[in-house]
Amino acid sequence: MPPGARAPEQPPRLLLGPLLRYVDADSATVWVETDRPCLATLHAGGRQAVERTWSVHGHHYALLVLTGLPEAAVLPYEVRLDGVRAWPAPDQEFAPSVIRTIRHDERLRLAFGSCRRSAGHDAEALRRFGADALVALAGQMATAPHEQWPDALFLAGDQIYADDPSPELTARLKAAHRGTGARDADRWDADTDHDGGRREVRGEVHDFEEYTWLYQESWSQPAVRWLLSTVPSCMILDDHDLRDDWNTSCAWRERMERQPWWRDRVTGAFASYWVYQHLGNLSPRELAEDEVLAVMHTTDDDATRTRVLDEFAWRTDAEPDTARWSYVRDLGGRGLGIRLVVVDSRCSRRLDPDARAMVDDAEWAWVLEHALTPPGGERIGHLLLGTTLPAFLPAGIHHLEGWSEAVASHRAWGPVAAWLAERLRRAIDLEHWAAFRASFDQLVDLLRRAVEAPQPPSSILLLSGDIHSSYTARVRLRDVRHPGTAVHQLTMSPFRNPMHRAVRLAHQVIEWPPVSRTWRGLARLAGVADAPVAWRLEHGPWFTNGIMTLSIDGIRATVEMDRAEVRHGRQELTRLGVAPLAP
């Protein structure tokens, strides 16, 4: 280069993505994060979508909405930034990413699971955390025809671990805060909670910027990046997106709100969730109606956009009706629809000890409307209820959680027992639907209303994760005939975060029949009535990393259960079994 000559400016780069998010019969959305402001263009099927990136907190994003696509098509696509192709990448090892628009032939393959720790893929990380189910799924897809791919991917919570990041990210966090006064590295290491218990903020993220590091680490692994670029994904947040045991109880909430770091943490969590996860759950029509997204598109100033988003994020926690994180997707079928209703079971909780609810009244009314009302007047052939936390747990844990709620609320055995029950609830995560009995009963009533409808669905399938064990359970409503509707709890967890051996042992002890019966008796003594529903585990529990794939063909439904494991240095899926669900 001649002396004094300027080096040619490099074109904009994709920092993250593309993520293929919402897809229906004729439209698709693709999300990207770029390294600078630019014009992003999506090309597929002779159509294009163009959007100038918008920024918050100095980060640049675009959500490209492509419409007018042909139904049941397989369309390779590319992303250009300022006219230069950024995806597919020149060094990409996988096949070109494609958009597959929905078929209306009453068939669906939906892969799902939850709880994925970001960790390396070297020998030590594979020994400690096991194989990554999403990496293994991508490897399986790479050599399979499109017909065998999942049509969609449901990430049922804990996509990131804000309170327990990887060792590499923990080191980065510590280095970033060294010498920053009140949050320098030495003091940061020493913070403890007000009860003298485990550390509150050591090795945890605090704000929007640090949340972006989590997403970058989680979604940039090459196989996972390709998987998310070519399989439509829908997501929902759970506790580790913010903090373990988030909204477990009123006592937990009051203690957290006293922490000096709480506001930054909450604001960063919800603002980043809106950008990285929530927007992609929405249809093009819903995106057009989103008031915060409208501000992103119509405001030129990063500081103003950031302020608007941060204020919105803080309000969503303080006033849960500010935003609805629950959503619905219709996944195909003409005349026999397949509807996925994803329920937010974290943000809209009611924690008053005398009126606890997993989902508040407004949110539950929305759930009922979308679970019981057929789309476009068509029959719901299969109703899928996505809830991060399983409703139908193994029996011993179910009764333990019912007992803990009754005792911790002071209704049963007095203040001393209440204090002990609250400590136990936090220590071993007693926070599922069984620990919110009023909401559990509402859910059972929803199932009853669905199966007693004039045209009941062929199946009602609850898709959950969270508990770091996996199983299927058949559910039967007492005093209700539903031979035409199969009801199952399908729980798949983790993608990659195996349960510690001590916790696994405790789980097995609780489910030992004499212990399980003891907790049932204690729950009855505490005033917890038996539920008007029965269920039994049919497959599992398993305690390994893996993934489940729901396969629907007309009125029939089956579930494929796969374990992720390392074989000959490769991360692969091994079939554990295939179970019929309906009819």
XYZ file of C-alpha atoms in Angstrom, residues 51 55 64 130 157 179 273 276 291 349 398 417 423 474 478 503 547:
17
model
C -34.186 -2.964 7.177
C -29.231 0.218 18.168
C -36.072 -8.809 8.795
C -21.385 -33.804 28.685
C -36.271 -21.855 29.256
C -10.600 -1.570 39.795
C -34.711 -10.788 26.543
C -32.663 -11.471 21.701
C -45.004 -0.072 20.442
C -46.797 -14.689 39.065
C -45.574 -33.144 43.749
C -42.702 -24.377 60.522
C -35.951 -22.162 53.627
C -49.845 -40.130 30.912
C -60.949 -38.276 37.197
C -29.297 -34.035 43.734
C -33.652 -33.712 23.345
